[in-house]
PDB file of C-alpha atoms in Angstrom:
ATOM      1  CA  MET A  25     107.374 106.785 -62.205  1.00 43.00           C
ATOM      2  CA  ASN A  26     106.423 105.636 -65.665  1.00 62.00           C
ATOM      3  CA  THR A  27     103.112 106.993 -66.859  1.00 74.00           C
ATOM      4  CA  LEU A  28     100.684 106.057 -69.578  1.00 89.00           C
ATOM      5  CA  ASP A  29      98.849 108.454 -71.850  1.00 96.00           C
ATOM      6  CA  ILE A  30      95.526 107.021 -73.070  1.00 98.00           C
ATOM      7  CA  THR A  31      93.642 108.639 -75.947  1.00 98.00           C
ATOM      8  CA  ALA A  32      90.269 107.957 -77.571  1.00 98.00           C
ATOM      9  CA  ILE A  33      90.524 108.024 -81.372  1.00 98.00           C
ATOM     10  CA  PRO A  34      87.040 108.396 -82.915  1.00 98.00           C
ATOM     11  CA  ALA A  35      86.363 105.861 -85.675  1.00 98.00           C
ATOM     12  CA  LEU A  36      83.412 104.882 -87.859  1.00 98.00           C
ATOM     13  CA  SER A  37      80.180 106.438 -86.559  1.00 96.00           C
ATOM     14  CA  ASP A  38      80.473 106.060 -82.788  1.00 97.00           C
ATOM     15  CA  ASN A  39      83.473 103.812 -82.069  1.00 98.00           C
ATOM     16  CA  TYR A  40      86.551 104.651 -80.089  1.00 98.00           C
ATOM     17  CA  VAL A  41      89.908 103.063 -80.782  1.00 98.00           C
ATOM     18  CA  TRP A  42      91.818 103.354 -77.528  1.00 98.00           C
ATOM     19  CA  LEU A  43      95.491 104.225 -77.971  1.00 98.00           C
ATOM     20  CA  VAL A  44      97.857 103.780 -75.047  1.00 98.00           C
ATOM     21  CA  ARG A  45     101.132 105.677 -75.393  1.00 97.00           C
ATOM     22  CA  HIS A  46     104.421 105.208 -73.596  1.00 96.00           C
ATOM     23  CA  GLY A  47     107.294 107.116 -75.108  1.00 95.00           C
ATOM     24  CA  ARG A  48     107.151 106.530 -78.862  1.00 97.00           C
ATOM     25  CA  HIS A  49     105.393 103.192 -78.489  1.00 97.00           C
ATOM     26  CA  ALA A  50     101.652 102.649 -78.852  1.00 98.00           C
ATOM     27  CA  LEU A  51      99.174  99.958 -77.890  1.00 98.00           C
ATOM     28  CA  LEU A  52      95.871  99.865 -79.793  1.00 99.00           C
ATOM     29  CA  ILE A  53      92.603  98.367 -78.582  1.00 98.00           C
ATOM     30  CA  ASP A  54      89.906  97.395 -81.097  1.00 98.00           C
ATOM     31  CA  PRO A  55      91.015  99.277 -84.229  1.00 98.00           C
ATOM     32  CA  GLY A  56      87.810  99.026 -86.235  1.00 98.00           C
ATOM     33  CA  GLU A  57      89.073 101.515 -88.807  1.00 98.00           C
ATOM     34  CA  ALA A  58      92.658 102.104 -89.886  1.00 98.00           C
ATOM     35  CA  GLU A  59      92.692 105.625 -91.365  1.00 98.00           C
ATOM     36  CA  PRO A  60      92.091 107.711 -88.216  1.00 98.00           C
ATOM     37  CA  VAL A  61      94.557 105.548 -86.305  1.00 98.00           C
ATOM     38  CA  LEU A  62      97.239 105.897 -88.973  1.00 98.00           C
ATOM     39  CA  ASP A  63      96.680 109.658 -89.039  1.00 98.00           C
ATOM     40  CA  TYR A  64      97.165 109.861 -85.275  1.00 98.00           C
ATOM     41  CA  LEU A  65     100.242 107.633 -85.259  1.00 98.00           C
ATOM     42  CA  ARG A  66     101.903 109.705 -87.997  1.00 98.00           C
ATOM     43  CA  ALA A  67     101.007 113.047 -86.425  1.00 98.00           C
ATOM     44  CA  HIS A  68     102.503 111.992 -83.090  1.00 98.00           C
ATOM     45  CA  HIS A  69     105.408 109.953 -84.492  1.00 98.00           C
ATOM     46  CA  LEU A  70     104.300 106.762 -82.751  1.00 98.00           C
ATOM     47  CA  SER A  71     104.875 103.121 -83.597  1.00 98.00           C
ATOM     48  CA  PRO A  72     102.280 100.507 -82.521  1.00 98.00           C
ATOM     49  CA  THR A  73     103.780  97.378 -81.007  1.00 98.00           C
ATOM     50  CA  GLN A  74     100.610  95.560 -79.910  1.00 98.00           C
ATOM     51  CA  ILE A  75      96.904  95.397 -80.808  1.00 98.00           C
ATOM     52  CA  TRP A  76      94.399  93.947 -78.326  1.00 99.00           C
ATOM     53  CA  VAL A  77      91.061  92.721 -79.699  1.00 98.00           C
ATOM     54  CA  THR A  78      87.979  92.278 -77.504  1.00 98.00           C
ATOM     55  CA  HIS A  79      85.774  90.434 -80.005  1.00 98.00           C
ATOM     56  CA  GLN A  80      85.266  89.541 -83.626  1.00 98.00           C
ATOM     57  CA  HIS A  81      82.757  92.147 -84.836  1.00 98.00           C
ATOM     58  CA  GLY A  82      83.835  94.145 -87.862  1.00 98.00           C
ATOM     59  CA  ASP A  83      83.718  97.512 -86.114  1.00 98.00           C
ATOM     60  CA  HIS A  84      86.427  96.221 -83.762  1.00 98.00           C
ATOM     61  CA  ILE A  85      88.732  94.415 -86.191  1.00 98.00           C
ATOM     62  CA  GLY A  86      88.154  96.185 -89.527  1.00 98.00           C
ATOM     63  CA  GLY A  87      91.378  98.200 -89.424  1.00 98.00           C
ATOM     64  CA  ILE A  88      93.772  95.469 -88.347  1.00 98.00           C
ATOM     65  CA  ALA A  89      94.877  94.219 -91.766  1.00 98.00           C
ATOM     66  CA  GLU A  90      95.751  97.715 -92.972  1.00 98.00           C
ATOM     67  CA  LEU A  91      97.607  98.492 -89.762  1.00 98.00           C
ATOM     68  CA  GLN A  92      99.557  95.252 -90.108  1.00 98.00           C
ATOM     69  CA  ARG A  93     100.494  96.254 -93.642  1.00 98.00           C
ATOM     70  CA  HIS A  94     102.056  99.478 -92.354  1.00 98.00           C
ATOM     71  CA  TYR A  95     103.465  97.971 -89.139  1.00 98.00           C
ATOM     72  CA  PRO A  96     104.227  94.275 -89.828  1.00 98.00           C
ATOM     73  CA  ASP A  97     106.013  93.801 -86.500  1.00 97.00           C
ATOM     74  CA  CYS A  98     102.922  94.789 -84.504  1.00 98.00           C
ATOM     75  CA  ARG A  99     101.551  91.771 -82.607  1.00 98.00           C
ATOM     76  CA  VAL A 100      97.795  91.130 -82.455  1.00 98.00           C
ATOM     77  CA  PHE A 101      96.310  89.598 -79.301  1.00 98.00           C
ATOM     78  CA  GLY A 102      92.846  88.058 -79.193  1.00 98.00           C
ATOM     79  CA  ALA A 103      90.723  84.972 -78.688  1.00 98.00           C
ATOM     80  CA  ASP A 104      91.124  81.975 -80.965  1.00 97.00           C
ATOM     81  CA  ASN A 105      88.275  83.167 -83.218  1.00 97.00           C
ATOM     82  CA  ILE A 106      90.210  86.296 -84.261  1.00 98.00           C
ATOM     83  CA  ALA A 107      91.666  85.277 -87.623  1.00 96.00           C
ATOM     84  CA  LEU A 108      94.395  87.942 -87.669  1.00 97.00           C
ATOM     85  CA  ALA A 109      95.586  87.292 -84.119  1.00 97.00           C
ATOM     86  CA  ASN A 110      99.099  85.934 -83.810  1.00 95.00           C
ATOM     87  CA  GLU A 111      98.973  85.813 -79.997  1.00 97.00           C
ATOM     88  CA  ILE A 112      96.017  83.794 -78.646  1.00 98.00           C
ATOM     89  CA  VAL A 113      94.861  84.756 -75.146  1.00 98.00           C
ATOM     90  CA  GLN A 114      92.094  83.516 -72.875  1.00 98.00           C
ATOM     91  CA  ASP A 115      90.793  84.216 -69.399  1.00 98.00           C
ATOM     92  CA  GLY A 116      93.681  84.855 -67.041  1.00 98.00           C
ATOM     93  CA  SER A 117      96.369  85.051 -69.704  1.00 98.00           C
ATOM     94  CA  PRO A 118      99.170  87.254 -68.338  1.00 98.00           C
ATOM     95  CA  MET A 119     100.255  90.013 -70.687  1.00 98.00           C
ATOM     96  CA  ASP A 120     102.922  92.670 -70.751  1.00 96.00           C
ATOM     97  CA  TRP A 121     103.252  95.893 -72.700  1.00 97.00           C
ATOM     98  CA  GLN A 122     106.345  98.059 -72.283  1.00 96.00           C
ATOM     99  CA  GLY A 123     106.860  96.611 -68.816  1.00 96.00           C
ATOM    100  CA  PHE A 124     103.284  97.278 -67.691  1.00 97.00           C
ATOM    101  CA  ARG A 125     101.435  94.268 -66.343  1.00 97.00           C
ATOM    102  CA  ALA A 126      98.107  93.248 -67.884  1.00 98.00           C
ATOM    103  CA  GLU A 127      95.767  90.288 -68.105  1.00 98.00           C
ATOM    104  CA  ALA A 128      92.915  89.124 -70.304  1.00 98.00           C
ATOM    105  CA  TRP A 129      89.445  88.521 -68.871  1.00 98.00           C
ATOM    106  CA  HIS A 130      86.804  86.372 -70.537  1.00 98.00           C
ATOM    107  CA  THR A 131      83.578  88.407 -70.257  1.00 98.00           C
ATOM    108  CA  ALA A 132      80.905  86.468 -72.104  1.00 98.00           C
ATOM    109  CA  GLY A 133      77.555  88.093 -72.785  1.00 98.00           C
ATOM    110  CA  HIS A 134      77.719  90.474 -75.728  1.00 98.00           C
ATOM    111  CA  THR A 135      79.345  87.571 -77.548  1.00 98.00           C
ATOM    112  CA  ALA A 136      80.233  84.191 -76.109  1.00 97.00           C
ATOM    113  CA  GLU A 137      83.979  84.742 -76.630  1.00 97.00           C
ATOM    114  CA  HIS A 138      84.279  88.423 -75.622  1.00 98.00           C
ATOM    115  CA  LEU A 139      87.494  89.456 -73.856  1.00 98.00           C
ATOM    116  CA  CYS A 140      88.340  92.494 -71.760  1.00 98.00           C
ATOM    117  CA  TYR A 141      91.831  93.650 -70.821  1.00 98.00           C
ATOM    118  CA  LEU A 142      93.003  94.877 -67.412  1.00 98.00           C
ATOM    119  CA  LEU A 143      96.146  97.027 -67.551  1.00 98.00           C
ATOM    120  CA  HIS A 144      97.979  98.213 -64.429  1.00 96.00           C
ATOM    121  CA  ASP A 145     100.208 101.288 -64.435  1.00 94.00           C
ATOM    122  CA  GLY A 146     101.403 101.039 -60.818  1.00 89.00           C
ATOM    123  CA  ARG A 147      98.930 103.618 -59.542  1.00 92.00           C
ATOM    124  CA  ARG A 148      95.541 102.515 -60.819  1.00 94.00           C
ATOM    125  CA  SER A 149      94.000 100.006 -63.189  1.00 97.00           C
ATOM    126  CA  HIS A 150      92.613 100.542 -66.681  1.00 98.00           C
ATOM    127  CA  PHE A 151      89.916  98.179 -67.957  1.00 98.00           C
ATOM    128  CA  PHE A 152      89.297  98.026 -71.707  1.00 98.00           C
ATOM    129  CA  CYS A 153      85.819  96.569 -71.864  1.00 98.00           C
ATOM    130  CA  GLY A 154      84.894  96.594 -75.555  1.00 98.00           C
ATOM    131  CA  ASP A 155      81.139  96.065 -75.842  1.00 98.00           C
ATOM    132  CA  THR A 156      80.631  94.369 -72.472  1.00 98.00           C
ATOM    133  CA  LEU A 157      79.986  97.517 -70.444  1.00 98.00           C
ATOM    134  CA  PHE A 158      79.130 100.990 -71.664  1.00 98.00           C
ATOM    135  CA  SER A 159      78.733 104.050 -69.505  1.00 98.00           C
ATOM    136  CA  ALA A 160      75.200 103.730 -68.074  1.00 98.00           C
ATOM    137  CA  GLY A 161      74.613 100.566 -70.088  1.00 98.00           C
ATOM    138  CA  CYS A 162      75.755  97.192 -71.360  1.00 98.00           C
ATOM    139  CA  GLY A 163      76.201  95.437 -74.672  1.00 98.00           C
ATOM    140  CA  ARG A 164      73.289  93.785 -76.423  1.00 97.00           C
ATOM    141  CA  ILE A 165      73.205  90.013 -76.595  1.00 97.00           C
ATOM    142  CA  PHE A 166      74.185  88.420 -79.883  1.00 96.00           C
ATOM    143  CA  PRO A 167      73.226  84.895 -80.993  1.00 93.00           C
ATOM    144  CA  HIS A 168      75.031  82.058 -79.220  1.00 94.00           C
ATOM    145  CA  SER A 169      75.365  84.175 -76.084  1.00 97.00           C
ATOM    146  CA  ARG A 170      73.127  84.824 -73.078  1.00 97.00           C
ATOM    147  CA  ALA A 171      72.157  87.728 -70.820  1.00 98.00           C
ATOM    148  CA  GLU A 172      72.860  85.498 -67.817  1.00 98.00           C
ATOM    149  CA  TRP A 173      76.490  85.274 -68.913  1.00 98.00           C
ATOM    150  CA  LEU A 174      76.666  89.056 -69.170  1.00 98.00           C
ATOM    151  CA  PHE A 175      75.294  89.317 -65.624  1.00 98.00           C
ATOM    152  CA  GLN A 176      78.121  87.107 -64.398  1.00 98.00           C
ATOM    153  CA  SER A 177      80.639  89.271 -66.267  1.00 98.00           C
ATOM    154  CA  PHE A 178      79.201  92.361 -64.565  1.00 98.00           C
ATOM    155  CA  GLN A 179      79.455  90.658 -61.193  1.00 98.00           C
ATOM    156  CA  ARG A 180      83.141  90.115 -61.817  1.00 98.00           C
ATOM    157  CA  ILE A 181      83.706  93.685 -63.008  1.00 98.00           C
ATOM    158  CA  GLN A 182      82.247  94.911 -59.726  1.00 98.00           C
ATOM    159  CA  THR A 183      85.139  93.253 -57.880  1.00 98.00           C
ATOM    160  CA  LEU A 184      87.588  95.766 -59.375  1.00 98.00           C
ATOM    161  CA  ALA A 185      88.739  98.726 -57.315  1.00 98.00           C
ATOM    162  CA  ASP A 186      86.322 101.656 -57.437  1.00 98.00           C
ATOM    163  CA  ASP A 187      88.960 103.937 -58.952  1.00 98.00           C
ATOM    164  CA  THR A 188      89.503 101.582 -61.904  1.00 98.00           C
ATOM    165  CA  LEU A 189      88.994 103.473 -65.157  1.00 98.00           C
ATOM    166  CA  LEU A 190      86.682 101.830 -67.693  1.00 98.00           C
ATOM    167  CA  TYR A 191      87.209 102.252 -71.431  1.00 98.00           C
ATOM    168  CA  PRO A 192      84.167 101.140 -73.490  1.00 98.00           C
ATOM    169  CA  ALA A 193      84.463 100.994 -77.269  1.00 98.00           C
ATOM    170  CA  HIS A 194      81.436 103.160 -78.125  1.00 98.00           C
ATOM    171  CA  GLU A 195      80.080 106.614 -77.333  1.00 98.00           C
ATOM    172  CA  TYR A 196      76.610 105.487 -76.245  1.00 98.00           C
ATOM    173  CA  THR A 197      76.473 107.411 -72.977  1.00 98.00           C
ATOM    174  CA  ALA A 198      73.737 109.946 -73.713  1.00 98.00           C
ATOM    175  CA  ALA A 199      71.327 107.348 -75.102  1.00 97.00           C
ATOM    176  CA  ASN A 200      72.048 104.960 -72.246  1.00 98.00           C
ATOM    177  CA  LEU A 201      71.342 107.672 -69.693  1.00 98.00           C
ATOM    178  CA  HIS A 202      67.853 108.151 -71.148  1.00 98.00           C
ATOM    179  CA  PHE A 203      67.145 104.529 -70.306  1.00 98.00           C
ATOM    180  CA  ALA A 204      68.787 104.864 -66.889  1.00 98.00           C
ATOM    181  CA  GLN A 205      66.489 107.817 -66.116  1.00 98.00           C
ATOM    182  CA  TYR A 206      63.518 105.697 -67.214  1.00 98.00           C
ATOM    183  CA  ILE A 207      64.537 103.085 -64.641  1.00 98.00           C
ATOM    184  CA  GLU A 208      65.502 105.530 -61.859  1.00 98.00           C
ATOM    185  CA  PRO A 209      63.806 108.875 -62.569  1.00 98.00           C
ATOM    186  CA  ASP A 210      64.719 110.255 -59.133  1.00 97.00           C
ATOM    187  CA  ASN A 211      68.433 109.391 -59.204  1.00 98.00           C
ATOM    188  CA  PRO A 212      70.337 112.708 -58.991  1.00 98.00           C
ATOM    189  CA  ASP A 213      73.602 111.167 -60.190  1.00 98.00           C
ATOM    190  CA  ILE A 214      71.949 110.015 -63.419  1.00 98.00           C
ATOM    191  CA  ALA A 215      70.445 113.472 -63.919  1.00 98.00           C
ATOM    192  CA  ALA A 216      73.835 115.125 -63.417  1.00 98.00           C
ATOM    193  CA  ALA A 217      75.522 112.716 -65.823  1.00 98.00           C
ATOM    194  CA  ALA A 218      72.834 113.342 -68.445  1.00 98.00           C
ATOM    195  CA  GLU A 219      73.520 117.079 -68.317  1.00 97.00           C
ATOM    196  CA  LYS A 220      77.205 116.477 -69.029  1.00 97.00           C
ATOM    197  CA  ALA A 221      76.776 113.780 -71.680  1.00 98.00           C
ATOM    198  CA  ALA A 222      76.540 116.231 -74.582  1.00 94.00           C
ATOM    199  CA  CYS A 223      80.267 116.895 -74.196  1.00 96.00           C
ATOM    200  CA  THR A 224      82.181 114.061 -75.791  1.00 96.00           C
ATOM    201  CA  PRO A 225      84.137 111.987 -75.232  1.00 97.00           C
ATOM    202  CA  THR A 226      82.309 111.035 -72.043  1.00 98.00           C
ATOM    203  CA  LEU A 227      84.884 108.307 -71.478  1.00 98.00           C
ATOM    204  CA  PRO A 228      86.736 106.894 -69.645  1.00 98.00           C
ATOM    205  CA  VAL A 229      84.667 106.641 -66.479  1.00 98.00           C
ATOM    206  CA  SER A 230      85.481 105.221 -63.078  1.00 98.00           C
ATOM    207  CA  LEU A 231      83.806 102.119 -61.751  1.00 98.00           C
ATOM    208  CA  ALA A 232      82.630 104.193 -58.779  1.00 98.00           C
ATOM    209  CA  HIS A 233      80.809 106.530 -61.180  1.00 98.00           C
ATOM    210  CA  GLU A 234      79.185 103.622 -62.997  1.00 98.00           C
ATOM    211  CA  LYS A 235      77.974 102.102 -59.748  1.00 98.00           C
ATOM    212  CA  ARG A 236      75.970 105.305 -59.199  1.00 98.00           C
ATOM    213  CA  ILE A 237      74.397 105.577 -62.660  1.00 98.00           C
ATOM    214  CA  ASN A 238      74.453 102.255 -64.523  1.00 98.00           C
ATOM    215  CA  PRO A 239      71.224 100.279 -63.999  1.00 98.00           C
ATOM    216  CA  PHE A 240      72.996  97.047 -64.921  1.00 98.00           C
ATOM    217  CA  LEU A 241      75.364  97.554 -61.985  1.00 98.00           C
ATOM    218  CA  ARG A 242      72.408  98.431 -59.738  1.00 98.00           C
ATOM    219  CA  ALA A 243      70.204  95.366 -60.272  1.00 98.00           C
ATOM    220  CA  HIS A 244      70.653  94.455 -56.599  1.00 98.00           C
ATOM    221  CA  LEU A 245      68.933  97.622 -55.359  1.00 98.00           C
ATOM    222  CA  PRO A 246      65.287  97.427 -54.213  1.00 98.00           C
ATOM    223  CA  GLN A 247      64.186 100.474 -56.212  1.00 98.00           C
ATOM    224  CA  VAL A 248      65.637  99.043 -59.424  1.00 98.00           C
ATOM    225  CA  ARG A 249      64.024  95.656 -58.846  1.00 98.00           C
ATOM    226  CA  GLN A 250      60.641  97.237 -58.090  1.00 98.00           C
ATOM    227  CA  ARG A 251      60.780  99.400 -61.207  1.00 98.00           C
ATOM    228  CA  ALA A 252      61.821  96.468 -63.395  1.00 98.00           C
ATOM    229  CA  GLU A 253      58.995  94.335 -61.979  1.00 98.00           C
ATOM    230  CA  ALA A 254      56.460  97.066 -62.648  1.00 98.00           C
ATOM    231  CA  LEU A 255      57.660  97.550 -66.226  1.00 98.00           C
ATOM    232  CA  CYS A 256      57.924  93.870 -67.183  1.00 97.00           C
ATOM    233  CA  GLY A 257      54.818  92.777 -65.259  1.00 97.00           C
ATOM    234  CA  ARG A 258      56.286  89.860 -63.339  1.00 97.00           C
ATOM    235  CA  ALA A 259      58.052  89.091 -60.096  1.00 98.00           C
ATOM    236  CA  LEU A 260      61.844  89.013 -60.273  1.00 98.00           C
ATOM    237  CA  THR A 261      63.303  86.724 -57.648  1.00 96.00           C
ATOM    238  CA  SER A 262      67.040  87.330 -58.040  1.00 98.00           C
ATOM    239  CA  ASP A 263      69.528  90.010 -59.030  1.00 98.00           C
ATOM    240  CA  GLU A 264      70.230  87.991 -62.170  1.00 98.00           C
ATOM    241  CA  ALA A 265      66.540  88.006 -63.082  1.00 98.00           C
ATOM    242  CA  VAL A 266      66.446  91.786 -62.632  1.00 98.00           C
ATOM    243  CA  PHE A 267      69.497  92.194 -64.869  1.00 98.00           C
ATOM    244  CA  VAL A 268      67.980  90.001 -67.588  1.00 98.00           C
ATOM    245  CA  ALA A 269      64.701  91.920 -67.378  1.00 98.00           C
ATOM    246  CA  LEU A 270      66.547  95.235 -67.691  1.00 98.00           C
ATOM    247  CA  ARG A 271      68.328  93.965 -70.800  1.00 98.00           C
ATOM    248  CA  GLU A 272      64.971  92.930 -72.282  1.00 97.00           C
ATOM    249  CA  LEU A 273      63.484  96.330 -71.468  1.00 98.00           C
ATOM    250  CA  LYS A 274      66.453  98.094 -73.055  1.00 98.00           C
ATOM    251  CA  ASN A 275      65.968  96.075 -76.257  1.00 96.00           C
ATOM    252  CA  THR A 276      62.596  97.753 -76.861  1.00 95.00           C
ATOM    253  CA  PHE A 277      63.260 101.147 -75.247  1.00 96.00           C
ATOM    254  CA  ALA A 278      62.712 104.022 -77.667  1.00 77.00           C
TER     255      ALA A 278
END
């Protein structure tokens, strides 16, 4: 059976460029910086054939132009606000890389146009989630977007199989776990994850793991709602309201 090798290439201060390898071909997700990616491609004698972009922020697109200069045949996939994209995709767009099936998901919240990418290798699924979901956390809300949209994106992510591997674009796990412990101080899974978070990369993680430790995937639980109500000083009458309150609390958490 064909297999995929997926590697996290550290870039900038805390970004990961995800590189998917099959034979001598490479797929890149969110290359915010070119130099470390070029170094890896040369060291492993790989040629990138596709770049997938989750959103327009500079730390996710900053390396594309230089990569295109070195590999002009590499196709760039993204939403219609990605200037360097030559393949425009939207929610539900079917995609293919080296015979592996994939699709784009629109996951508004961090930005209004944010995309994620679901790649299937025949055994399990791989979900490249950019800045929508982080281990133990979620992306902050930029202007022209809304926390309610991010809640809906999280609801959709929860429909994936529990063994789906999640590939966020940043190494924020340790800091996010501090907040998760603040919300659920008696959660043993969060405590265990916090002990391991010093060893990086902490990613990828399974959806099953995130359901145990990520407060933004646990907004439906009574203990999370009660803690959020106590901290924000108001009644929260829906799971969405709990999620939005958690995002507000995270904004000011030191």
